[in-house]
Amino acid sequence: MNTRNRPGRHVSPQPGANRPPYGLGTPASTLQARPQQPVFAARDLVLSPKSAPNPACATDPARPCRHPLANELENHRLLAHEQAVKGHFAAIIPALKHLAAQQHEADFLERAQRVAHTDLGFMLPAGILEDAWIANLDMRALYGACVMHTIRLMAEQTQAVPQNSDEVTSFLLDCGYHAVDITPCSDGRLKGLVRYILRLPDDAVRSRKAYAGAMFDVEANVKRWIETELMRYREGWPVTADAGTRYLKLVVYHWSSSDPTHEGCAAHHSNERDAAEAGLGRLREFRQAIENSFCCGASVDTLLIGVDTDTDGIKVHVPDADGEMSLYRWVSNLTLYKETVNDDASSARLKVYQAIQAASATDGWGKGNGEPHEGMRRLIATLLINNLSQIEYVCGNWGGRYPDIGHNERFISVGDGFEEFQVRNLAYFVYLHTVEEGGPDLDVGLQIFSKLNVLHGLPVPVAIHFRYDRRVPGSRERTVERCQRVKAAIEARYAELHRQGLLVCGMTVQDKPSGSPIEPVEANGASALRSAR
């Protein structure tokens, strides 16, 4: 199908923008200024060896690699965003250490608020500060409050950068897809999957709910597919039901190339094969559920992608002509980067398509029934080209491998998650409606934070966040009640941590439209549209 001339396809570019058609790659920027080194928190303890060679770029360290298809301008922008967000979280512990040394001063309350306003950008809860003269300052409660305030502050300050969402949506339609649904693992190292690793605009993705080990709920995903198809029948959005397009479901698993037996997916015991096999099995179950319930005419396409969380290089498992995938048929983008970094843009782009063809020709255990359809080939090529920029992002700023190869999340995000935060290793995400259904995922998160925080005497910050629909009467009130129920259930499930002050839960709600303000919910259910500052 061709939707190149559909209404609304051609959108005026932003001032100064000069982009090629989406899906053909973006030339590198001519900017010469290099960004400053990234900001790290004091707890970034799991570091990769400094002597380890760059896994993607083999040139002289004094001459960093410049891939012809990498978008350097976008890399600069994304680095600035990552520095700003992580820098605010990294400032919490130094500020609290400063306060701890002054807690018995006569004017401590005034001093503390000045430090907080200057270093953190918001005011601290007065009740905690006022009780400091009676006993030692409750640093655990204060730490938890600072994390929750910082989350809301970052959401307020994060400006929506103009993205070519309409152009990407049109590209996806041209590839034959009216909706893209991505399920990554809950691991915080995949938190930047859409915006950084795959370089897709947020609005171009129908859903991106994360589950531990990427083990999504098949029934819930079938329901989401039904809702999407109903919108096509009732509203003709984004195209009518007779347009001949498909629903695309992606699963993203991960591994660690630096420490594969310890720093891979916790839900699969750091076994890359198990993670990939489980993700592929869940995709087959989803596809079979759709076809069994709604006949073969309601077919969906599926795609399995792996991510090396040390380098952000992806591995795409190429479907065959029947849409089937194999653990033994894939394209490694880290290898592709090394093979094309010294080519011109045209040659590099050609090699991307040749790599997909070569994967389709795999023999032996990876043998499939021919090549995927043209739209799938175009989509895979675009994802690979987009990811080349991310590989160079890691090469240019961290020598090809992140310093924090292990978990280094700042908080656990429970519920619907924050669209504003898409930064690697910032949050471990648990998508759930009730604690009963999300209990196993929560347990994995608490296991991670027992080493990150509890071992050092810091509480586990849990940010409970749900979205409501103001068009539905009573939706907001029911969402607030859900926040309270989930909070009570989490505190009951981890009662000993809660009793010791090692579990701090914050609650927020938000209207569904993108960019809606985040509303804090107090313990008594009260909330208001106000700044956390």
Coordinates of C-alpha atoms in Angstrom, one line a residue:
M1 CA 0.0 0.0 0.0
N2 CA 1.1 3.6 -0.6
T3 CA 0.1 6.4 1.7
R4 CA 2.6 9.0 0.4
N5 CA -0.2 11.4 -0.7
R6 CA -2.6 10.9 2.2
P7 CA -3.8 14.1 3.9
G8 CA -1.5 15.4 6.6
R9 CA 1.5 13.4 5.4
H10 CA 3.7 16.3 4.4
V11 CA 4.5 18.4 7.5
S12 CA 6.5 21.6 7.4
P13 CA 10.0 21.0 8.9
Q14 CA 11.2 22.8 11.9
P15 CA 13.1 26.0 11.2
G16 CA 16.6 25.2 10.1
A17 CA 15.8 21.5 9.6
N18 CA 17.1 19.7 6.5
R19 CA 16.3 16.1 6.9
P20 CA 16.2 13.4 4.2
P21 CA 13.1 11.2 4.0
Y22 CA 12.7 9.1 7.1
G23 CA 14.0 5.6 6.7
L24 CA 16.9 6.5 4.4
G25 CA 19.4 7.6 7.2
T26 CA 20.5 11.0 8.3
P27 CA 23.9 12.4 7.4
A28 CA 26.3 13.2 10.1
S29 CA 26.4 16.8 11.4
T30 CA 29.3 19.0 10.6
L31 CA 29.5 20.3 14.2
Q32 CA 33.0 20.3 15.6
A33 CA 32.4 21.1 19.3
R34 CA 32.5 18.0 21.5
P35 CA 30.1 17.7 24.4
Q36 CA 31.4 17.7 28.0
Q37 CA 31.8 14.4 29.7
P38 CA 28.6 12.9 31.2
V39 CA 27.6 13.3 34.8
F40 CA 27.6 10.2 37.0
A41 CA 26.2 9.6 40.4
A42 CA 28.4 8.7 43.3
R43 CA 27.0 5.2 43.4
D44 CA 28.1 4.3 39.8
L45 CA 30.2 1.5 41.2
V46 CA 30.1 -1.2 38.5
L47 CA 32.6 0.0 35.9
S48 CA 33.9 -1.6 32.8
P49 CA 37.7 -2.0 32.6
K50 CA 39.4 1.1 31.3
S51 CA 41.8 -1.1 29.4
A52 CA 39.1 -2.8 27.5
P53 CA 39.2 -2.0 23.8
N54 CA 36.4 -0.1 22.1
P55 CA 34.1 -2.9 20.8
A56 CA 32.9 -0.9 17.8
C57 CA 35.7 1.5 16.8
A58 CA 39.2 0.2 16.2
T59 CA 40.8 3.5 15.1
D60 CA 43.4 5.5 17.1
P61 CA 41.7 6.8 20.4
A62 CA 42.8 10.3 19.4
R63 CA 40.7 10.0 16.3
P64 CA 37.2 8.9 17.3
C65 CA 35.1 7.1 14.7
R66 CA 32.6 9.0 12.6
H67 CA 30.1 6.8 10.9
P68 CA 28.7 8.3 7.6
L69 CA 25.1 7.5 8.7
A70 CA 25.3 8.7 12.3
N71 CA 23.4 11.8 13.3
E72 CA 25.9 13.8 15.4
L73 CA 23.5 16.7 16.0
E74 CA 20.9 14.3 17.5
N75 CA 23.7 12.7 19.6
H76 CA 24.6 16.1 21.1
R77 CA 20.9 16.8 21.9
L78 CA 20.4 13.4 23.6
L79 CA 23.6 13.7 25.6
A80 CA 22.5 17.1 27.0
H81 CA 19.1 15.6 28.0
E82 CA 20.8 12.6 29.7
Q83 CA 23.2 14.9 31.6
A84 CA 20.5 17.2 32.8
V85 CA 18.3 14.4 34.1
K86 CA 21.0 12.2 35.7
G87 CA 22.7 15.3 37.0
H88 CA 19.7 16.3 39.1
F89 CA 19.4 12.8 40.6
A90 CA 23.2 12.7 41.3
A91 CA 22.9 15.9 43.3
I92 CA 20.7 14.4 45.9
I93 CA 23.2 12.5 48.0
P94 CA 25.8 15.3 48.2
A95 CA 23.1 17.8 49.2
L96 CA 21.8 15.5 52.0
K97 CA 25.4 14.9 53.2
H98 CA 25.7 18.7 53.5
L99 CA 22.5 18.9 55.5
A100 CA 23.5 16.0 57.8
A101 CA 26.5 17.9 58.9
Q102 CA 24.4 20.9 59.9
Q103 CA 21.3 19.4 61.4
H104 CA 22.0 20.6 65.0
E105 CA 22.6 24.3 64.0
A106 CA 20.2 26.8 65.4
D107 CA 19.1 28.0 62.0
F108 CA 19.1 24.6 60.4
L109 CA 15.6 24.9 58.9
E110 CA 16.6 28.0 56.9
R111 CA 20.0 26.6 55.9
A112 CA 18.5 23.4 54.7
Q113 CA 15.9 25.1 52.5
R114 CA 18.6 27.3 51.0
V115 CA 20.8 24.3 50.2
A116 CA 17.8 22.4 48.7
H117 CA 16.6 25.3 46.6
T118 CA 20.2 26.0 45.3
D119 CA 21.4 22.4 44.8
L120 CA 18.2 20.5 44.1
G121 CA 15.7 23.1 42.7
F122 CA 12.9 22.5 45.2
M123 CA 12.0 23.0 48.9
L124 CA 12.2 20.1 51.3
P125 CA 9.3 18.8 53.5
A126 CA 9.3 21.1 56.4
G127 CA 7.9 18.5 58.8
I128 CA 11.0 16.3 58.5
L129 CA 13.3 19.3 59.0
E130 CA 11.5 20.7 62.0
D131 CA 11.9 17.4 63.9
A132 CA 15.7 17.3 63.5
W133 CA 16.4 18.9 66.9
I134 CA 14.6 16.1 68.7
A135 CA 16.6 13.3 67.3
N136 CA 18.8 12.7 64.2
L137 CA 17.4 13.9 60.9
D138 CA 15.4 11.2 59.2
M139 CA 17.7 10.9 56.2
R140 CA 15.8 7.9 54.7
A141 CA 12.5 9.8 54.6
L142 CA 14.3 12.9 53.3
Y143 CA 16.1 10.8 50.6
G144 CA 12.8 9.3 49.4
A145 CA 11.1 12.7 49.4
C146 CA 14.0 14.2 47.3
V147 CA 13.7 11.4 44.7
M148 CA 10.0 11.9 44.3
H149 CA 10.4 15.7 44.1
T150 CA 13.2 15.3 41.5
I151 CA 11.0 13.0 39.4
R152 CA 8.3 15.7 39.2
L153 CA 10.7 18.5 38.7
M154 CA 12.4 16.7 35.8
A155 CA 8.9 16.0 34.2
E156 CA 8.1 19.7 34.5
Q157 CA 11.4 20.9 33.1
T158 CA 11.7 18.3 30.3
Q159 CA 10.5 20.2 27.2
A160 CA 9.0 18.2 24.4
V161 CA 11.6 18.4 21.7
P162 CA 9.9 18.6 18.2
Q163 CA 10.1 15.2 16.6
N164 CA 9.1 14.1 13.2
S165 CA 6.3 11.9 14.5
D166 CA 4.0 12.4 11.5
E167 CA 6.8 11.6 9.1
V168 CA 7.7 8.4 11.0
T169 CA 4.0 7.4 11.2
S170 CA 3.7 7.8 7.4
F171 CA 6.9 5.8 6.9
L172 CA 5.5 3.0 9.1
L173 CA 2.2 3.0 7.1
D174 CA 4.2 2.8 3.9
C175 CA 6.0 -0.2 5.4
G176 CA 2.5 -1.7 6.0
Y177 CA 2.1 -1.0 9.8
H178 CA -0.7 1.0 11.3
A179 CA 0.5 0.4 14.9
V180 CA 3.8 -0.5 16.6
D181 CA 3.6 -2.1 20.1
I182 CA 7.0 -2.7 21.9
T183 CA 7.6 -4.8 25.0
P184 CA 11.1 -4.4 26.4
C185 CA 12.4 -6.0 29.6
S186 CA 11.8 -3.9 32.8
D187 CA 15.6 -3.5 33.2
G188 CA 16.5 0.1 33.6
R189 CA 19.3 -0.2 31.1
L190 CA 16.6 -0.4 28.4
K191 CA 14.8 2.7 29.7
G192 CA 16.1 4.7 26.7
L193 CA 15.0 2.1 24.2
V194 CA 12.6 4.1 22.0
R195 CA 14.2 7.5 22.2
Y196 CA 17.9 6.5 22.2
I197 CA 18.5 2.9 21.1
L198 CA 15.9 2.8 18.3
R199 CA 15.7 6.6 17.7
L200 CA 11.9 6.6 17.2
P201 CA 9.6 9.4 18.2
D202 CA 7.5 8.6 21.2
D203 CA 4.2 9.2 19.5
A204 CA 5.0 6.8 16.7
V205 CA 4.8 3.9 19.1
R206 CA 1.3 2.6 20.1
S207 CA 2.5 1.1 23.3
R208 CA 5.8 0.4 25.2
K209 CA 4.9 -1.5 28.3
A210 CA 7.8 -3.2 30.0
Y211 CA 7.8 -6.5 31.8
A212 CA 10.5 -8.4 33.7
G213 CA 12.3 -10.5 31.1
A214 CA 9.9 -9.0 28.4
M215 CA 7.4 -11.6 29.5
F216 CA 4.3 -9.7 28.6
D217 CA 0.7 -10.7 29.4
V218 CA -0.6 -12.2 26.2
E219 CA -4.3 -11.7 27.1
A220 CA -3.7 -8.0 28.0
N221 CA -1.9 -7.5 24.7
V222 CA -4.7 -9.2 22.7
K223 CA -7.1 -6.7 24.4
R224 CA -4.8 -3.8 23.3
W225 CA -4.8 -5.2 19.8
I226 CA -8.7 -5.3 19.8
E227 CA -8.8 -1.6 21.0
T228 CA -6.5 -0.6 18.2
E229 CA -8.5 -2.4 15.6
L230 CA -11.8 -1.0 16.9
M231 CA -10.4 2.6 16.5
R232 CA -9.7 1.7 12.8
Y233 CA -13.3 0.6 12.3
R234 CA -14.9 3.4 14.3
E235 CA -12.6 6.3 13.6
G236 CA -10.5 5.3 10.6
W237 CA -7.3 6.1 12.6
P238 CA -4.6 6.0 11.6
V239 CA -6.0 4.3 8.5
T240 CA -9.3 2.5 7.8
A241 CA -9.7 -1.2 8.5
D242 CA -9.6 -2.1 4.7
A243 CA -6.2 -0.4 4.2
G244 CA -4.4 -3.7 4.2
T245 CA -1.9 -2.8 7.0
R246 CA -0.8 -4.8 10.0
Y247 CA -0.2 -4.5 13.7
L248 CA 3.5 -5.0 14.6
K249 CA 4.5 -6.5 17.9
L250 CA 8.2 -6.2 19.0
V251 CA 9.9 -7.9 22.0
V252 CA 13.2 -6.6 23.2
Y253 CA 15.5 -8.8 25.3
H254 CA 19.1 -7.9 26.4
W255 CA 22.5 -9.2 27.5
S256 CA 25.8 -7.9 28.6
S257 CA 28.8 -8.5 26.4
S258 CA 31.3 -7.5 29.2
D259 CA 29.9 -9.8 31.9
P260 CA 27.4 -12.1 30.2
T261 CA 27.0 -14.5 33.2
H262 CA 26.2 -11.8 35.8
E263 CA 25.0 -8.5 34.2
G264 CA 22.5 -9.9 31.7
C265 CA 18.7 -10.1 32.3
A266 CA 18.0 -10.9 35.9
A267 CA 14.6 -12.5 35.1
H268 CA 16.4 -15.0 32.9
H269 CA 19.5 -15.5 35.2
S270 CA 21.7 -13.6 32.8
N271 CA 21.3 -16.3 30.1
E272 CA 21.1 -14.6 26.7
R273 CA 19.7 -17.7 25.0
D274 CA 17.0 -18.2 27.6
A275 CA 16.0 -14.5 27.3
A276 CA 15.8 -14.6 23.5
E277 CA 14.0 -18.0 23.4
A278 CA 11.4 -16.8 26.0
G279 CA 10.7 -13.6 24.1
L280 CA 10.3 -15.5 20.8
G281 CA 8.0 -18.0 22.5
R282 CA 5.8 -15.2 23.8
L283 CA 5.6 -13.5 20.4
R284 CA 4.4 -16.8 18.9
E285 CA 1.8 -17.2 21.6
F286 CA 0.5 -13.6 20.9
R287 CA 0.3 -14.2 17.1
Q288 CA -1.4 -17.5 17.5
A289 CA -3.9 -16.0 20.0
I290 CA -4.9 -13.4 17.4
E291 CA -5.3 -15.9 14.6
N292 CA -7.1 -18.4 16.7
S293 CA -9.6 -15.8 18.0
F294 CA -10.1 -13.7 14.9
C295 CA -9.1 -15.9 11.9
C296 CA -6.0 -15.7 9.8
G297 CA -7.1 -12.5 8.2
A298 CA -6.4 -10.7 11.4
S299 CA -2.7 -11.5 11.2
V300 CA 0.0 -9.5 13.0
D301 CA 3.7 -9.2 12.3
T302 CA 6.2 -9.9 15.0
L303 CA 9.9 -8.9 15.5
L304 CA 12.5 -10.0 18.1
I305 CA 15.3 -7.6 18.9
G306 CA 18.2 -8.1 21.3
V307 CA 20.2 -5.3 22.9
D308 CA 23.8 -5.4 24.3
T309 CA 23.3 -3.0 27.3
D310 CA 27.0 -2.4 27.4
T311 CA 27.2 -0.9 23.9
D312 CA 23.5 -0.3 23.0
G313 CA 24.2 -2.3 19.8
I314 CA 21.1 -4.2 18.6
K315 CA 20.7 -7.7 17.2
V316 CA 17.6 -8.1 14.9
H317 CA 16.2 -11.5 14.3
V318 CA 15.1 -11.4 10.6
P319 CA 11.7 -13.0 9.9
D320 CA 11.2 -15.2 6.9
A321 CA 8.5 -14.9 4.2
D322 CA 6.0 -16.6 6.7
G323 CA 6.9 -14.1 9.5
E324 CA 8.7 -16.8 11.4
M325 CA 11.9 -16.0 13.3
S326 CA 14.9 -18.1 14.5
L327 CA 17.4 -17.6 17.3
Y328 CA 20.1 -18.5 14.6
R329 CA 19.1 -15.9 12.0
W330 CA 20.0 -12.3 12.8
V331 CA 21.9 -9.2 12.0
S332 CA 24.4 -7.9 14.5
N333 CA 24.5 -4.1 14.2
L334 CA 27.8 -3.8 16.2
T335 CA 29.5 -5.9 13.5
L336 CA 27.7 -3.8 10.8
Y337 CA 29.0 -0.6 12.4
K338 CA 32.6 -1.9 12.2
E339 CA 32.2 -3.0 8.6
T340 CA 30.8 0.3 7.4
V341 CA 32.4 3.0 9.5
N342 CA 35.0 3.8 6.9
D343 CA 32.5 3.7 3.9
D344 CA 30.7 6.6 2.3
A345 CA 27.0 7.0 3.1
S346 CA 25.7 5.2 0.0
S347 CA 28.0 2.2 0.4
A348 CA 27.2 1.9 4.1
R349 CA 23.4 2.1 3.4
L350 CA 23.8 -0.6 0.7
K351 CA 25.6 -2.9 3.1
V352 CA 22.8 -2.6 5.6
Y353 CA 20.3 -4.1 3.1
Q354 CA 22.9 -6.7 2.1
A355 CA 23.3 -7.8 5.7
I356 CA 19.5 -8.3 5.9
Q357 CA 19.6 -10.4 2.7
A358 CA 22.6 -12.4 4.0
A359 CA 20.7 -13.2 7.2
S360 CA 17.7 -14.3 5.2
A361 CA 20.0 -16.7 3.3
T362 CA 21.2 -18.4 6.5
D363 CA 21.4 -22.1 6.2
G364 CA 21.3 -24.9 8.8
W365 CA 19.4 -24.3 12.0
G366 CA 18.7 -20.7 11.1
K367 CA 17.2 -21.6 7.6
G368 CA 13.9 -19.9 6.9
N369 CA 11.4 -19.8 4.1
G370 CA 12.8 -16.9 2.0
E371 CA 13.0 -13.2 2.8
P372 CA 10.5 -11.0 4.7
H373 CA 8.2 -8.7 2.8
E374 CA 9.5 -5.4 1.5
G375 CA 7.9 -3.3 4.3
M376 CA 9.6 -5.5 7.0
R377 CA 12.9 -5.2 5.2
R378 CA 12.6 -1.4 5.1
L379 CA 11.7 -1.2 8.7
I380 CA 14.6 -3.4 9.8
A381 CA 17.0 -1.4 7.7
T382 CA 15.8 1.8 9.3
L383 CA 16.1 0.5 12.8
L384 CA 19.6 -0.7 12.1
I385 CA 20.6 2.7 10.6
N386 CA 19.0 4.5 13.5
N387 CA 21.0 2.4 16.0
L388 CA 24.2 3.2 14.2
S389 CA 23.9 6.7 15.7
Q390 CA 23.4 5.2 19.2
I391 CA 26.5 3.0 18.8
E392 CA 28.5 6.1 17.9
Y393 CA 26.8 7.9 20.8
V394 CA 28.3 5.4 23.2
C395 CA 31.7 5.4 21.3
G396 CA 32.0 9.1 21.3
N397 CA 31.2 9.6 25.0
W398 CA 32.2 6.4 26.8
G399 CA 34.8 4.8 24.5
G400 CA 32.3 2.3 23.1
R401 CA 31.2 0.8 26.4
Y402 CA 29.2 2.3 29.3
P403 CA 31.0 2.7 32.6
D404 CA 28.0 1.4 34.5
I405 CA 27.5 -2.0 32.8
G406 CA 25.3 -3.2 35.7
H407 CA 22.2 -1.9 37.4
N408 CA 22.3 1.7 38.6
E409 CA 18.7 2.7 38.6
R410 CA 17.5 5.6 40.8
F411 CA 14.0 4.5 41.5
I412 CA 11.3 1.8 40.7
S413 CA 8.5 3.1 38.5
V414 CA 5.3 1.3 39.1
G415 CA 2.0 1.6 37.1
D416 CA 1.9 3.3 33.8
G417 CA 5.4 4.8 33.9
F418 CA 6.6 8.3 33.0
E419 CA 6.8 9.1 29.3
E420 CA 9.0 12.1 30.1
F421 CA 11.8 9.9 31.4
Q422 CA 13.6 7.8 28.7
V423 CA 17.2 7.7 29.9
R424 CA 19.3 4.6 30.4
N425 CA 19.6 3.2 33.9
L426 CA 17.3 5.8 35.4
A427 CA 14.4 3.6 36.6
Y428 CA 13.4 0.0 36.8
F429 CA 9.8 -0.2 35.4
V430 CA 7.0 -2.4 36.6
Y431 CA 3.9 -2.2 34.5
L432 CA 0.9 -3.3 36.5
H433 CA -2.7 -2.6 37.6
T434 CA -2.5 -4.6 40.8
V435 CA 0.4 -5.8 43.0
E436 CA -0.8 -9.4 42.7
E437 CA -0.3 -9.5 39.0
G438 CA 3.0 -7.5 39.1
G439 CA 4.4 -9.2 42.2
P440 CA 7.1 -11.2 40.4
D441 CA 8.3 -8.1 38.5
L442 CA 8.3 -6.1 41.8
D443 CA 10.3 -8.8 43.5
V444 CA 13.0 -8.6 40.8
G445 CA 13.1 -4.8 41.3
L446 CA 13.4 -5.1 45.0
Q447 CA 16.2 -7.7 44.6
I448 CA 18.1 -5.2 42.4
F449 CA 17.6 -2.3 44.8
S450 CA 18.6 -4.4 47.8
K451 CA 22.1 -4.2 46.4
L452 CA 21.9 -0.7 45.1
N453 CA 20.3 1.0 48.1
V454 CA 19.3 -1.1 51.1
L455 CA 22.9 -2.5 51.4
H456 CA 24.1 1.1 51.9
G457 CA 21.3 2.1 54.2
L458 CA 19.3 4.0 51.6
P459 CA 15.6 3.3 51.1
V460 CA 14.0 1.9 47.9
P461 CA 12.1 4.8 46.2
V462 CA 8.9 3.5 44.5
A463 CA 7.1 6.0 42.2
I464 CA 3.5 4.9 41.7
H465 CA 2.1 6.6 38.7
F466 CA -1.2 6.0 36.8
R467 CA -2.9 7.8 34.0
Y468 CA -6.6 8.7 33.9
D469 CA -8.9 9.9 31.1
R470 CA -10.6 13.1 31.9
R471 CA -13.2 12.4 29.2
V472 CA -14.5 9.5 31.4
P473 CA -16.6 10.6 34.4
G474 CA -14.9 9.6 37.7
S475 CA -11.7 8.3 36.0
R476 CA -9.4 10.6 38.0
E477 CA -11.0 9.7 41.3
R478 CA -10.7 6.0 40.6
T479 CA -7.1 6.4 39.5
V480 CA -6.3 8.1 42.8
E481 CA -7.9 5.2 44.6
R482 CA -5.8 2.7 42.6
C483 CA -2.7 4.6 43.6
Q484 CA -3.6 4.2 47.2
R485 CA -4.5 0.5 46.9
V486 CA -1.2 -0.2 45.1
K487 CA 0.8 1.7 47.7
A488 CA -0.8 -0.2 50.6
A489 CA -0.3 -3.5 48.8
I490 CA 3.4 -2.7 48.2
E491 CA 4.0 -1.7 51.8
A492 CA 2.2 -4.9 53.0
R493 CA 4.2 -7.1 50.6
Y494 CA 7.5 -5.7 51.8
A495 CA 6.4 -4.9 55.4
E496 CA 9.8 -5.3 57.1
L497 CA 11.5 -2.8 54.7
H498 CA 8.6 -0.4 55.2
R499 CA 8.9 -0.7 59.0
Q500 CA 12.6 0.1 58.9
G501 CA 12.0 3.1 56.7
L502 CA 13.8 1.4 53.8
L503 CA 10.8 1.6 51.5
V504 CA 9.4 5.0 50.4
C505 CA 6.4 5.2 48.1
G506 CA 5.3 8.3 46.2
M507 CA 2.0 8.6 44.2
T508 CA 1.2 10.7 41.2
V509 CA -1.5 10.7 38.5
Q510 CA -1.6 12.2 35.0
D511 CA -4.1 12.8 32.3
K512 CA -3.7 10.7 29.2
P513 CA -2.7 13.3 26.6
S514 CA 1.0 13.6 26.1
G515 CA 2.5 16.5 28.0
S516 CA -0.2 16.7 30.7
P517 CA 1.0 17.9 34.1
I518 CA 1.9 15.4 36.8
E519 CA -0.3 15.7 39.9
P520 CA 1.1 14.5 43.2
V521 CA -1.2 12.5 45.4
E522 CA -0.9 12.8 49.2
A523 CA -1.3 9.9 51.5
N524 CA -4.9 11.0 52.3
G525 CA -5.7 11.0 48.6
A526 CA -5.6 14.8 48.2
S527 CA -3.8 16.1 45.1
A528 CA -3.4 19.3 43.2
L529 CA -2.1 20.6 39.9
R530 CA 1.0 22.3 41.4
S531 CA 4.7 22.5 41.0
A532 CA 6.8 20.4 43.4
R533 CA 9.0 23.4 43.9

